[in-house]
């Protein structure tokens, strides 16, 4: 997979997970997306963490809230995604 394509996928996954978390079905909605994303999901969490740190350093608190929300909610999102995957028959 070309690097730029992967970067775009991760960026888009991050934005969709944040939108679902904050404006959609909350943790469960983000978990449903995570269960479909595979390894891109973990990269989305890492990107959210990096973007939050940048926003924090630059004093962009309002912009950093969304990224921080995903990072803070990650343990619960991950747990719910694992439960969802267990319920899906092979």
Coordinates of C-alpha atoms in Angstrom, one line a residue:
X1 CA 0.0 0.0 0.0
X2 CA 1.5 3.4 -1.0
X3 CA 2.4 5.5 2.1
X4 CA 0.3 8.5 1.1
X5 CA -2.8 6.3 0.7
X6 CA -2.2 4.7 4.1
X7 CA -1.8 8.2 5.7
X8 CA -5.1 9.3 4.1
X9 CA -6.8 6.1 5.4
X10 CA -5.6 6.7 8.9
X11 CA -6.6 10.4 8.8
X12 CA -10.1 9.5 7.6
X13 CA -10.5 6.7 10.1
X14 CA -9.5 9.1 12.9
X15 CA -12.0 11.7 11.8
X16 CA -14.8 9.1 11.4
X17 CA -14.1 7.6 14.8
X18 CA -14.2 11.1 16.5
X19 CA -17.4 12.0 14.7
X20 CA -19.0 8.8 15.8
X21 CA -17.8 9.2 19.3
X22 CA -18.9 12.8 19.7
X23 CA -21.9 13.1 17.4
X24 CA -23.0 9.6 16.7
X25 CA -23.5 6.5 18.9
X26 CA -20.7 7.3 21.3
X27 CA -18.3 4.7 22.5
X28 CA -20.3 1.9 20.9
X29 CA -20.4 3.6 17.5
X30 CA -16.6 4.2 17.6
X31 CA -16.1 0.6 18.7
X32 CA -18.2 -0.6 15.8
X33 CA -15.9 1.3 13.4
X34 CA -12.8 0.1 15.2
X35 CA -13.9 -3.6 14.8
X36 CA -14.0 -3.0 11.0
X37 CA -10.7 -1.1 10.8
X38 CA -8.2 -3.6 11.9
X39 CA -4.6 -2.2 12.3
X40 CA -5.7 1.1 10.9
X41 CA -7.7 1.6 14.1
X42 CA -4.6 1.6 16.3
X43 CA -2.9 4.0 13.9
X44 CA -5.9 6.3 14.2
X45 CA -5.5 6.3 18.0
X46 CA -1.8 7.1 17.6
X47 CA -2.6 9.9 15.2
X48 CA -5.2 11.4 17.6
X49 CA -2.7 11.3 20.4
X50 CA -0.1 13.1 18.2
X51 CA -2.6 15.7 17.0
X52 CA -3.8 16.4 20.6
X53 CA -0.2 17.0 21.7
X54 CA 0.3 19.4 18.8
X55 CA -2.9 21.3 19.7
X56 CA -1.9 21.4 23.3
X57 CA 1.6 22.8 22.5
X58 CA 0.1 25.4 20.2
X59 CA -2.6 26.5 22.6
X60 CA -5.4 25.2 20.4
X61 CA -7.5 23.8 23.2
X62 CA -10.8 23.8 21.3
X63 CA -9.3 21.8 18.4
X64 CA -7.5 19.4 20.7
X65 CA -10.7 18.4 22.6
X66 CA -11.9 16.0 19.9
X67 CA -8.6 14.3 19.6
X68 CA -8.2 14.0 23.3
X69 CA -11.7 12.6 23.6
X70 CA -10.8 9.7 21.4
X71 CA -7.5 9.0 23.3
X72 CA -9.3 9.1 26.7
X73 CA -12.1 6.9 25.5
X74 CA -9.8 4.4 23.8
X75 CA -9.7 1.8 26.5
X76 CA -13.5 1.6 26.5
X77 CA -13.8 1.7 22.7
X78 CA -11.2 -1.1 22.5
X79 CA -13.1 -3.2 25.1
X80 CA -16.4 -2.8 23.3
X81 CA -14.8 -3.6 19.9
X82 CA -13.4 -6.8 21.3
X83 CA -16.8 -7.7 22.6
X84 CA -18.4 -7.0 19.2
X85 CA -15.8 -9.2 17.5
X86 CA -16.5 -12.1 19.9
X87 CA -20.2 -12.0 19.0
X88 CA -19.5 -12.3 15.3
X89 CA -19.5 -16.0 14.2
X90 CA -16.8 -17.2 11.9

